Coordinates of N, CA, C and O in Angstrom, one line a residue:
X699 N -6.9 -7.9 0.0 CA -5.8 -8.4 -0.8 C -4.8 -8.8 0.2 O -4.0 -8.3 1.1
X700 N -4.1 -10.6 -0.4 CA -3.0 -10.6 0.2 C -1.6 -10.2 0.0 O -1.5 -10.5 -1.1
X701 N -0.8 -9.7 1.2 CA 0.6 -9.2 0.8 C 1.1 -11.1 -0.4 O 1.1 -11.8 0.2
X702 N 2.3 -10.1 -1.3 CA 2.8 -11.0 -1.8 C 4.1 -12.2 -1.2 O 4.1 -11.5 -0.1
X703 N 4.2 -13.4 -1.3 CA 5.1 -14.5 0.1 C 6.5 -13.7 -0.2 O 6.6 -13.2 -1.5
X704 N 7.4 -13.7 0.4 CA 8.6 -13.3 0.8 C 9.5 -14.3 0.5 O 9.0 -15.0 2.0
X705 N 10.3 -14.7 0.2 CA 11.3 -15.9 0.3 C 12.4 -15.8 0.2 O 13.5 -15.5 -0.4
X706 N 12.8 -14.8 1.1 CA 14.4 -13.8 1.4 C 15.4 -15.2 1.7 O 16.3 -15.2 1.1
X707 N 14.8 -16.0 2.3 CA 15.9 -17.4 2.6 C 16.6 -18.4 1.7 O 17.9 -18.0 1.3
X708 N 15.6 -18.1 0.4 CA 16.2 -19.2 -0.7 C 17.4 -17.8 -1.3 O 18.6 -18.2 -2.2
X709 N 17.0 -16.6 -1.8 CA 18.1 -15.5 -2.0 C 19.1 -15.5 -1.5 O 20.0 -15.4 -1.9
X710 N 19.0 -15.4 0.2 CA 20.2 -15.0 0.8 C 21.2 -17.1 0.7 O 22.3 -16.8 -0.1
X711 N 20.8 -17.7 0.4 CA 20.8 -19.1 0.3 C 21.6 -19.0 -0.8 O 23.1 -19.3 -1.6
X712 N 21.7 -18.5 -2.6 CA 21.7 -18.4 -3.5 C 23.0 -17.1 -3.8 O 24.1 -17.8 -4.2
X713 N 22.7 -16.5 -2.8 CA 24.1 -15.2 -3.0 C 24.9 -15.6 -2.2 O 26.4 -15.8 -2.3
X714 N 24.7 -16.9 -1.1 CA 26.1 -17.4 -0.2 C 26.8 -18.7 -1.6 O 27.6 -18.8 -1.2
X715 N 25.8 -19.3 -2.0 CA 26.7 -20.4 -2.6 C 27.3 -19.4 -3.7 O 28.2 -20.2 -4.3
X716 N 26.6 -18.5 -4.4 CA 27.5 -18.2 -5.5 C 28.8 -17.2 -5.4 O 29.5 -17.1 -5.9
X717 N 29.0 -17.2 -3.6 CA 29.5 -16.4 -3.5 C 31.0 -17.5 -2.9 O 31.7 -17.2 -2.0
X718 N 30.4 -18.6 -2.6 CA 31.7 -20.1 -2.6 C 31.6 -20.4 -0.7 O 32.7 -20.6 -0.6
X719 N 30.3 -20.0 0.1 CA 30.8 -19.5 1.3 C 29.7 -21.0 2.2 O 28.4 -21.0 1.2
X720 N 30.1 -21.6 3.1 CA 29.6 -22.2 3.9 C 28.6 -21.3 4.6 O 29.3 -20.6 4.9
X721 N 27.4 -22.2 5.6 CA 26.8 -21.7 6.2 C 28.1 -21.1 7.9 O 27.6 -19.9 8.6
X722 N 28.8 -22.1 8.1 CA 29.8 -21.6 9.6 C 30.8 -20.0 8.5 O 30.8 -19.2 10.1
X723 N 31.3 -20.2 7.4 CA 32.1 -18.8 6.8 C 30.7 -17.4 6.7 O 31.4 -16.6 7.2
X724 N 29.9 -17.7 6.5 CA 28.7 -16.5 6.9 C 28.5 -16.4 8.1 O 28.3 -15.4 8.0
X725 N 28.4 -17.4 9.4 CA 28.3 -17.0 9.9 C 29.4 -16.3 11.0 O 29.3 -14.9 11.2
X726 N 30.5 -16.5 10.3 CA 31.8 -16.0 11.0 C 31.6 -14.5 10.0 O 31.8 -13.6 10.8
X727 N 31.4 -14.1 8.8 CA 30.8 -12.4 8.7 C 30.4 -11.9 9.6 O 30.1 -10.8 9.6
X728 N 29.2 -13.2 9.9 CA 27.9 -11.8 9.7 C 28.0 -11.6 11.3 O 27.3 -11.3 11.9
X729 N 28.3 -12.8 12.0 CA 28.3 -12.4 13.6 C 26.8 -13.7 14.1 O 26.4 -13.5 15.4
X730 N 26.0 -14.1 13.3 CA 25.2 -14.5 13.6 C 24.9 -16.2 13.9 O 26.3 -16.9 12.4
X731 N 24.2 -16.9 13.7 CA 24.7 -18.3 14.3 C 24.6 -19.0 12.9 O 23.4 -18.6 12.6
X732 N 25.2 -19.9 13.0 CA 25.0 -20.8 11.6 C 23.7 -21.9 11.5 O 23.0 -21.7 10.3
X733 N 23.0 -22.5 12.6 CA 21.9 -22.9 12.8 C 20.6 -21.9 12.4 O 19.5 -22.1 11.8
X734 N 21.0 -20.3 12.6 CA 19.9 -19.1 12.6 C 20.2 -18.8 11.3 O 18.8 -18.8 10.8
X735 N 20.8 -19.1 10.6 CA 21.6 -18.9 9.4 C 20.8 -20.1 8.4 O 19.7 -19.5 7.4
X736 N 20.5 -20.7 8.9 CA 20.0 -22.4 8.3 C 18.6 -22.2 8.4 O 18.0 -22.6 7.2
X737 N 18.2 -21.5 9.5 CA 16.6 -21.8 9.6 C 16.2 -20.4 8.8 O 14.9 -20.9 7.8
X738 N 17.2 -19.5 8.3 CA 16.9 -17.8 7.8 C 16.4 -18.7 6.3 O 15.2 -18.5 5.4
X739 N 17.2 -19.0 6.0 CA 17.7 -20.2 4.4 C 16.3 -21.2 4.1 O 16.0 -21.1 2.7
X740 N 16.0 -21.9 4.8 CA 15.0 -22.8 4.9 C 13.7 -22.1 5.1 O 12.4 -22.9 5.2
X741 N 13.5 -20.8 5.3 CA 12.4 -20.1 5.2 C 11.8 -20.8 7.1 O 9.9 -20.5 6.6
X742 N 12.4 -20.7 7.6 CA 11.4 -21.7 9.0 C 11.6 -20.6 10.4 O 10.6 -20.6 10.9
X743 N 12.3 -19.4 9.8 CA 12.5 -18.2 10.5 C 12.6 -17.0 9.7 O 13.4 -17.0 8.4
X744 N 12.3 -15.8 10.1 CA 12.3 -14.8 9.7 C 13.3 -13.9 9.9 O 13.6 -13.6 10.8
X745 N 14.1 -13.4 9.1 CA 15.3 -12.3 10.0 C 14.7 -10.8 10.1 O 13.6 -10.3 9.5
X746 N 15.3 -10.5 11.0 CA 14.8 -9.4 11.8 C 16.2 -8.3 11.1 O 16.1 -8.9 9.7
X747 N 15.8 -7.0 10.8 CA 16.2 -5.9 9.6 C 17.4 -5.9 10.3 O 18.5 -6.3 9.4
X748 N 18.0 -6.0 11.1 CA 19.1 -5.2 11.4 C 19.9 -7.2 11.3 O 21.1 -6.9 10.8
X749 N 19.1 -8.0 10.9 CA 20.3 -9.3 10.9 C 20.5 -9.5 9.2 O 20.9 -9.9 8.5
X750 N 19.1 -9.0 8.6 CA 18.9 -9.0 6.8 C 20.4 -7.7 6.4 O 20.8 -8.1 5.8
X751 N 20.5 -6.5 7.1 CA 21.4 -5.7 6.7 C 23.1 -6.5 7.2 O 23.8 -6.5 6.1
X752 N 22.7 -7.1 8.3 CA 24.2 -8.0 8.3 C 24.5 -8.7 7.4 O 26.1 -8.9 7.1
X753 N 23.8 -9.9 6.7 CA 23.8 -10.4 6.2 C 24.0 -9.8 4.5 O 25.0 -10.1 3.8
X754 N 23.4 -8.8 4.4 CA 23.8 -8.3 2.8 C 24.8 -6.8 3.3 O 25.6 -7.3 2.3
X755 N 25.2 -7.0 4.2 CA 26.9 -6.2 4.4 C 28.2 -7.5 3.9 O 28.6 -6.6 3.4
X756 N 27.8 -8.4 4.4 CA 29.1 -9.8 3.7 C 28.8 -9.8 2.9 O 29.8 -10.2 2.1
X757 N 27.8 -9.4 2.0 CA 27.5 -9.5 0.5 C 28.0 -8.4 -0.5 O 28.3 -8.4 -1.3
X758 N 28.3 -7.0 0.6 CA 28.8 -6.0 0.1 C 27.3 -5.3 -0.6 O 27.6 -5.1 -1.6
X759 N 26.1 -5.5 0.0 CA 25.1 -5.4 -1.3 C 24.0 -4.8 -0.6 O 24.0 -4.2 0.7
X760 N 23.1 -3.6 -0.8 CA 21.9 -3.2 -0.6 C 20.7 -4.3 0.4 O 20.9 -5.6 -0.1
X761 N 20.6 -3.8 1.7 CA 19.6 -5.3 2.2 C 18.3 -5.2 1.1 O 17.4 -6.3 1.2
X762 N 17.8 -4.6 0.8 CA 16.7 -4.1 0.0 C 17.0 -4.9 -1.3 O 15.4 -5.3 -1.9
X763 N 18.3 -5.5 -1.9 CA 18.0 -6.4 -2.8 C 17.3 -7.8 -2.4 O 16.7 -8.1 -3.8
X764 N 17.5 -8.1 -1.5 CA 16.5 -8.7 -1.0 C 14.6 -9.2 -0.6 O 14.5 -10.0 -1.1
X765 N 14.6 -7.5 -1.1 CA 13.2 -7.6 -1.2 C 12.5 -7.1 -2.8 O 11.9 -6.9 -2.5
X766 N 13.7 -6.6 -3.6 CA 13.2 -6.2 -4.7 C 12.3 -6.9 -5.7 O 11.5 -6.2 -5.9
X767 N 11.7 -7.9 -5.3 CA 10.8 -8.7 -6.7 C 9.6 -8.3 -5.7 O 8.8 -8.2 -6.6
X768 N 9.3 -8.5 -4.7 CA 8.2 -8.2 -4.2 C 7.6 -6.9 -3.9 O 6.9 -6.2 -4.3
X769 N 9.3 -5.5 -4.0 CA 8.6 -4.2 -3.6 C 8.4 -3.8 -5.6 O 7.7 -3.3 -5.1
X770 N 9.1 -4.5 -5.9 CA 8.5 -3.9 -7.3 C 9.2 -5.0 -8.6 O 9.7 -5.8 -8.3
X771 N 8.1 -4.3 -9.5 CA 8.5 -5.6 -10.9 C 9.1 -6.0 -11.5 O 10.3 -4.6 -11.2
X772 N 9.8 -6.9 -12.4 CA 11.1 -7.2 -12.8 C 11.1 -5.6 -13.7 O 12.5 -5.8 -13.9
X773 N 10.2 -5.8 -14.4 CA 10.8 -4.8 -15.6 C 9.5 -3.9 -15.4 O 8.3 -3.8 -15.1
X774 N 10.1 -2.3 -15.8 CA 9.1 -1.2 -16.1 C 9.5 -0.4 -17.5 O 10.6 -0.6 -17.5
X775 N 8.4 -0.2 -18.1 CA 8.2 0.4 -19.7 C 7.5 1.9 -19.2 O 6.6 1.9 -18.5
X776 N 8.5 2.7 -19.9 CA 7.9 4.2 -19.7 C 8.0 4.1 -21.7 O 9.1 4.3 -22.4
X777 N 6.9 4.1 -22.6 CA 7.1 5.1 -23.3 C 7.5 6.6 -23.7 O 7.5 7.4 -23.0
X778 N 7.6 6.8 -24.9 CA 8.2 8.1 -25.2 C 7.3 9.3 -24.8 O 5.6 8.6 -24.7
X779 N 8.0 10.2 -24.6 CA 7.4 11.0 -24.0 C 6.7 11.4 -22.4 O 6.0 12.0 -21.8
X780 N 6.7 9.8 -21.7 CA 6.7 9.7 -20.3 C 7.0 10.6 -19.3 O 6.7 10.5 -18.4
X781 N 8.5 10.8 -20.2 CA 9.1 11.2 -18.9 C 8.8 12.8 -18.4 O 7.6 13.8 -19.1
X782 N 9.8 13.7 -18.0 CA 9.6 15.0 -17.5 C 10.7 15.7 -18.0 O 11.8 15.8 -18.0
X783 N 10.6 16.9 -19.1 CA 11.7 17.7 -19.4 C 12.2 19.1 -17.9 O 11.4 19.3 -17.4
X784 N 13.2 18.3 -17.8 CA 13.6 19.9 -16.8 C 14.2 20.7 -17.6 O 15.4 21.5 -18.3
X785 N 14.1 21.9 -16.6 CA 14.4 23.9 -17.1 C 16.0 23.8 -17.1 O 16.2 24.0 -15.7
X786 N 16.6 24.0 -17.9 CA 17.8 24.1 -17.5 C 18.7 25.2 -17.5 O 19.5 25.9 -17.3
X787 N 17.6 26.4 -17.5 CA 17.7 28.2 -18.3 C 18.4 28.3 -19.3 O 18.6 29.4 -19.3
X788 N 18.2 27.2 -20.1 CA 19.1 28.3 -21.9 C 18.4 27.3 -22.5 O 17.6 26.1 -22.6
X789 N 17.8 28.0 -23.5 CA 17.5 27.5 -24.9 C 18.1 26.3 -25.7 O 18.3 25.4 -26.2
X790 N 19.9 26.1 -25.0 CA 20.7 25.7 -26.2 C 21.0 24.4 -25.5 O 21.7 23.8 -26.1
X791 N 20.1 23.7 -24.4 CA 20.5 22.6 -23.9 C 19.1 22.2 -23.6 O 18.1 22.8 -23.3
X792 N 19.5 21.2 -23.4 CA 17.5 20.6 -23.1 C 18.1 19.0 -22.0 O 18.8 18.2 -22.2
X793 N 17.6 18.8 -20.8 CA 17.6 17.5 -20.5 C 15.9 16.8 -20.0 O 15.2 17.7 -19.6
X794 N 15.5 15.6 -20.9 CA 14.9 14.8 -20.5 C 15.1 13.6 -19.8 O 15.7 13.4 -19.8
X795 N 14.3 14.0 -18.7 CA 14.4 12.7 -17.8 C 14.2 11.8 -18.1 O 12.6 11.7 -18.5
X796 N 14.5 10.2 -18.5 CA 13.6 9.4 -19.4 C 12.0 8.5 -18.4 O 11.2 8.5 -19.2
X797 N 12.1 8.3 -17.4 CA 11.7 7.8 -16.5 C 10.2 8.9 -15.3 O 11.9 9.7 -15.3
X798 N 9.6 8.9 -15.7 CA 9.0 9.9 -14.9 C 9.3 10.0 -12.9 O 9.0 10.4 -12.4
X799 N 9.8 9.0 -13.1 CA 10.1 8.8 -11.5 C 11.8 8.0 -11.3 O 11.5 7.5 -12.5
X800 N 12.5 8.2 -11.3 CA 13.7 7.2 -10.2 C 13.5 5.8 -11.1 O 12.3 5.1 -9.9
X801 N 14.3 5.2 -11.5 CA 13.6 3.7 -11.8 C 14.0 2.9 -10.2 O 15.0 2.6 -9.8
X802 N 13.0 3.0 -9.9 CA 12.3 1.7 -8.9 C 13.7 2.3 -7.4 O 14.2 1.9 -7.1
X803 N 14.0 3.8 -6.9 CA 14.9 4.1 -6.5 C 16.3 3.9 -6.8 O 17.5 4.2 -6.1
X804 N 17.1 3.3 -7.3 CA 17.9 3.2 -8.5 C 18.9 3.9 -9.0 O 20.0 4.0 -8.5
X805 N 18.2 4.3 -9.8 CA 18.8 4.9 -11.3 C 17.5 5.9 -12.0 O 16.6 6.0 -11.9
X806 N 18.5 7.3 -12.2 CA 17.4 8.3 -12.9 C 18.3 8.2 -14.2 O 18.6 9.0 -14.7
X807 N 17.9 8.2 -15.4 CA 18.0 8.2 -16.8 C 17.5 9.5 -17.5 O 16.5 9.6 -17.0
X808 N 18.5 10.2 -17.9 CA 18.0 11.0 -18.8 C 18.7 11.1 -20.4 O 19.8 10.8 -20.5
X809 N 18.1 12.5 -21.1 CA 18.7 12.4 -22.3 C 18.9 13.9 -22.2 O 18.4 14.5 -21.8
X810 N 20.6 14.3 -22.8 CA 20.4 15.7 -23.0 C 21.2 15.5 -24.8 O 22.0 15.6 -24.6
X811 N 20.5 17.2 -24.7 CA 20.9 17.5 -26.3 C 21.6 19.1 -25.7 O 21.3 19.8 -24.9
X812 N 23.0 19.3 -26.4 CA 23.6 19.9 -26.6 C 23.6 20.8 -27.8 O 24.4 19.9 -28.8
X813 N 23.2 21.8 -28.1 CA 22.8 22.9 -29.1 C 25.0 23.2 -29.7 O 25.7 23.4 -28.3
X814 N 25.2 23.5 -30.7 CA 26.5 23.6 -31.0 C 26.9 25.0 -30.9 O 25.8 26.2 -30.5
X815 N 28.0 25.2 -30.3 CA 28.4 27.4 -29.4 C 27.9 27.0 -28.3 O 27.1 28.5 -27.8
X816 N 26.7 26.5 -28.1 CA 26.4 27.2 -26.2 C 27.7 26.9 -25.4 O 28.3 26.5 -25.4
X817 N 26.6 27.3 -24.3 CA 27.7 27.3 -23.0 C 27.5 26.1 -22.2 O 26.7 25.5 -22.9
X818 N 28.8 25.7 -21.0 CA 28.8 24.2 -21.1 C 27.6 24.1 -19.4 O 26.9 24.8 -19.2
X819 N 27.3 23.1 -19.8 CA 26.4 22.9 -19.0 C 26.5 21.7 -17.8 O 27.4 20.6 -18.3
X820 N 26.4 22.4 -16.8 CA 26.4 21.2 -15.6 C 26.3 20.0 -15.1 O 25.0 19.9 -15.8
X821 N 26.9 18.8 -15.0 CA 26.4 17.5 -15.1 C 25.6 17.4 -13.9 O 26.4 16.7 -12.4
X822 N 24.7 17.5 -13.7 CA 23.6 17.3 -12.0 C 23.8 16.0 -11.6 O 24.3 15.3 -12.4
X823 N 23.6 15.7 -10.2 CA 24.0 14.5 -9.4 C 25.2 14.4 -9.0 O 25.9 13.4 -8.7
X824 N 25.7 15.6 -9.0 CA 27.7 15.4 -8.5 C 27.9 14.6 -7.6 O 28.6 13.6 -7.1
X825 N 27.1 14.8 -6.2 CA 26.9 13.7 -5.0 C 26.5 12.4 -5.0 O 26.7 10.9 -4.5
X826 N 26.6 11.7 -6.7 CA 25.6 10.7 -7.0 C 26.9 10.1 -7.9 O 27.7 10.9 -8.5
X827 N 26.9 8.7 -8.6 CA 27.5 8.2 -9.2 C 26.8 8.4 -10.7 O 25.4 8.6 -10.6
X828 N 27.6 8.6 -11.9 CA 27.1 9.2 -13.2 C 27.5 8.2 -14.2 O 28.9 7.9 -14.7
X829 N 26.3 7.8 -15.4 CA 27.6 7.1 -16.4 C 27.0 8.1 -17.8 O 25.7 8.3 -17.9
X830 N 27.6 8.6 -18.2 CA 27.4 9.2 -19.7 C 27.9 8.9 -20.8 O 29.2 8.0 -20.8
X831 N 26.7 8.3 -21.6 CA 27.0 7.8 -23.3 C 27.2 8.9 -24.1 O 25.6 8.9 -24.0
X832 N 27.8 9.1 -24.9 CA 27.3 10.1 -26.0 C 26.8 9.6 -27.0 O 27.1 8.5 -27.8
X833 N 25.9 10.0 -27.5 CA 24.7 9.7 -28.4 C 24.8 9.9 -29.8 O 24.8 8.8 -30.6
X834 N 25.1 11.2 -30.0 CA 25.5 11.8 -31.1 C 26.7 13.0 -30.9 O 26.5 13.7 -30.1
X835 N 27.5 13.5 -31.8 CA 28.1 14.4 -32.1 C 29.5 14.4 -30.9 O 30.2 13.1 -30.6
X836 N 30.0 15.5 -30.7 CA 30.9 15.5 -29.7 C 31.1 16.2 -28.6 O 30.8 18.1 -29.3
X837 N 31.1 15.6 -27.4 CA 31.2 16.2 -26.1 C 32.3 16.4 -25.6 O 33.3 15.7 -25.6
X838 N 32.5 17.8 -25.1 CA 33.6 17.5 -24.0 C 33.3 17.5 -22.4 O 32.3 17.9 -22.0
X839 N 33.8 16.6 -21.4 CA 33.6 16.5 -20.4 C 34.8 17.0 -19.4 O 36.1 16.3 -19.4
X840 N 34.8 17.6 -19.3 CA 35.2 18.4 -17.4 C 35.3 17.9 -16.4 O 33.9 17.8 -16.2
X841 N 36.2 16.9 -15.9 CA 35.3 16.4 -14.6 C 36.9 16.3 -13.7 O 37.6 15.9 -14.2
X842 N 36.7 16.9 -12.2 CA 38.1 16.5 -11.2 C 39.3 17.7 -12.0 O 40.1 16.9 -11.8
X843 N 39.0 18.5 -12.7 CA 40.5 18.5 -13.2 C 41.2 18.0 -14.8 O 41.5 18.6 -14.6
X844 N 40.1 17.5 -15.2 CA 40.5 16.2 -16.5 C 39.4 16.6 -17.4 O 38.4 17.0 -16.9
X845 N 40.2 16.8 -18.6 CA 38.8 16.7 -19.6 C 39.2 15.6 -20.5 O 40.0 15.0 -20.6
X846 N 37.5 15.1 -20.8 CA 37.9 13.8 -21.8 C 36.7 14.0 -23.1 O 35.6 14.9 -22.8
X847 N 37.2 13.9 -24.0 CA 36.3 14.1 -25.7 C 35.5 12.4 -25.6 O 36.1 11.6 -25.9
X848 N 34.4 12.8 -26.1 CA 33.8 12.1 -26.5 C 33.2 12.2 -27.7 O 32.4 13.0 -28.1
X849 N 32.7 11.2 -28.4 CA 32.6 11.0 -30.2 C 31.3 9.7 -29.5 O 31.2 9.5 -28.5
X850 N 30.2 10.2 -30.4 CA 29.4 8.9 -30.4 C 29.6 7.4 -29.8 O 30.8 7.2 -30.8
X851 N 29.5 6.3 -29.2 CA 29.3 5.5 -29.0 C 30.1 5.7 -27.4 O 30.3 4.4 -27.2
X852 N 31.2 7.3 -27.6 CA 31.7 6.6 -26.2 C 31.1 7.1 -25.2 O 30.4 7.7 -25.3
X853 N 31.6 6.0 -23.9 CA 31.3 6.3 -22.4 C 31.9 6.6 -21.4 O 33.2 6.8 -21.7
X854 N 31.3 7.3 -20.8 CA 32.4 7.6 -19.2 C 31.8 7.5 -17.9 O 30.5 7.8 -17.7
X855 N 32.4 7.1 -16.7 CA 31.9 7.4 -15.5 C 32.6 8.0 -15.0 O 33.3 8.4 -14.7
X856 N 31.4 9.0 -14.0 CA 32.0 10.3 -13.5 C 31.5 9.9 -11.9 O 30.7 9.5 -11.7
X857 N 32.7 9.2 -10.9 CA 32.4 9.0 -9.5 C 31.8 10.0 -8.6 O 32.0 11.1 -9.2
X858 N 31.3 9.8 -7.7 CA 30.2 10.9 -7.1 C 31.4 12.2 -6.0 O 32.4 11.4 -5.9
X859 N 30.7 12.9 -6.3 CA 31.7 14.3 -5.2 C 32.6 14.6 -6.7 O 33.3 15.6 -6.3
X860 N 32.3 14.5 -8.2 CA 33.3 14.7 -9.0 C 32.2 15.8 -9.8 O 31.1 15.2 -10.1
X861 N 33.2 17.3 -9.8 CA 31.9 18.3 -10.2 C 32.4 17.8 -11.9 O 33.3 17.4 -12.3
X862 N 31.6 18.0 -13.0 CA 31.9 18.1 -13.6 C 30.8 18.9 -15.2 O 29.8 19.4 -14.5
X863 N 31.3 19.1 -16.0 CA 30.6 20.2 -16.8 C 30.8 19.3 -18.3 O 31.6 18.6 -18.5
X864 N 29.4 19.3 -19.4 CA 29.2 19.2 -20.3 C 29.7 20.2 -21.5 O 28.5 21.4 -21.6
X865 N 30.2 20.6 -23.0 CA 30.6 21.3 -23.8 C 30.6 20.3 -24.6 O 31.4 19.7 -25.5
X866 N 29.6 21.2 -25.9 CA 29.2 20.4 -27.6 C 30.8 20.9 -28.1 O 30.7 22.0 -27.9
X867 N 31.5 20.4 -28.6 CA 32.7 20.7 -29.2 C 32.3 20.2 -31.1 O 33.4 20.5 -31.6
X868 N 31.3 20.3 -31.3 CA 31.0 19.7 -32.7 C 30.1 21.2 -33.4 O 29.6 22.3 -32.7
X869 N 30.0 21.4 -34.8 CA 29.0 22.3 -35.4 C 27.2 21.8 -35.5 O 26.9 21.7 -36.2
X870 N 27.3 20.2 -34.7 CA 25.9 19.8 -34.7 C 25.3 19.9 -33.2 O 26.5 19.7 -32.4
X871 N 23.9 19.6 -33.3 CA 23.6 19.1 -32.0 C 24.6 17.9 -31.1 O 24.3 17.0 -32.1
X872 N 24.2 17.6 -29.8 CA 25.1 16.6 -29.5 C 24.2 15.9 -28.4 O 23.2 16.7 -27.9
X873 N 24.0 14.7 -28.2 CA 23.3 14.3 -27.5 C 23.9 13.2 -26.6 O 25.1 12.5 -26.6
X874 N 23.0 13.1 -25.0 CA 23.7 12.6 -24.9 C 23.1 11.8 -23.5 O 21.8 11.9 -23.4
X875 N 23.1 10.4 -23.0 CA 22.3 9.3 -22.7 C 23.0 9.5 -21.2 O 24.7 9.3 -21.2
X876 N 22.8 9.6 -20.2 CA 23.6 10.2 -18.9 C 22.1 9.2 -17.3 O 20.9 9.2 -17.1
X877 N 23.1 8.6 -16.9 CA 22.2 7.9 -15.6 C 22.9 8.0 -14.4 O 24.0 8.0 -14.3
X878 N 21.9 8.6 -13.6 CA 22.2 8.8 -12.4 C 21.8 7.8 -11.2 O 20.8 8.0 -11.4
X879 N 22.5 7.4 -10.5 CA 22.3 6.7 -9.2 C 21.6 7.3 -8.1 O 21.9 8.7 -8.1
X880 N 20.7 7.3 -7.5 CA 20.2 7.6 -6.8 C 20.2 7.2 -5.5 O 20.9 6.2 -5.1
X881 N 20.2 7.9 -4.3 CA 20.7 8.1 -2.7 C 20.2 6.3 -2.2 O 20.9 6.0 -1.8
X882 N 19.5 6.5 -2.4 CA 18.6 5.0 -1.7 C 19.3 3.4 -2.5 O 19.0 2.5 -2.1
X883 N 19.9 3.9 -3.7 CA 21.4 2.4 -4.4 C 22.6 2.5 -3.3 O 22.8 1.4 -3.1
X884 N 22.5 3.6 -2.5 CA 23.9 3.0 -1.7 C 23.4 2.5 -0.5 O 22.4 2.8 0.3
X885 N 24.3 1.5 0.2 CA 23.8 1.0 1.3 C 23.4 0.2 1.7 O 22.5 -0.9 2.3

């Protein structure tokens, strides 16, 4: 089996142009000669990992973003029930990870259900970015000493290292979609 062709050069050129940079400007940001950048963009030369990291850093992005199309498909489908249920230690809470693996090392989406009058549930992934969207019900989110009230359709972003807990404030089951970034999404 032949490995897929990797066209990093055109991606670098696209990022450079999208950011309105000339080759000379990108050269100044990266410390890589403009002639070398030109050769990489034209796929006449392949960048080393160190070079790729320096270029990605100039665009404030992951170096792996240049390789995503080769490493991962454009879309991944998980059918209902293909995820996994996480033991929360309580029958009043449930967490169901929607994808059986983090989405290609970037996100881990999950559905959280909270019974009425249940104890609070810690929003895991405290060392990561978390996005919480209330699907139904009324939930109080305590984060970093502040309380946020979410109703169906409301969303909340939680910064890394902000401790957070979730509590159903309504008289019916509440459900949330929480998307947690994975460590490999950083840098």
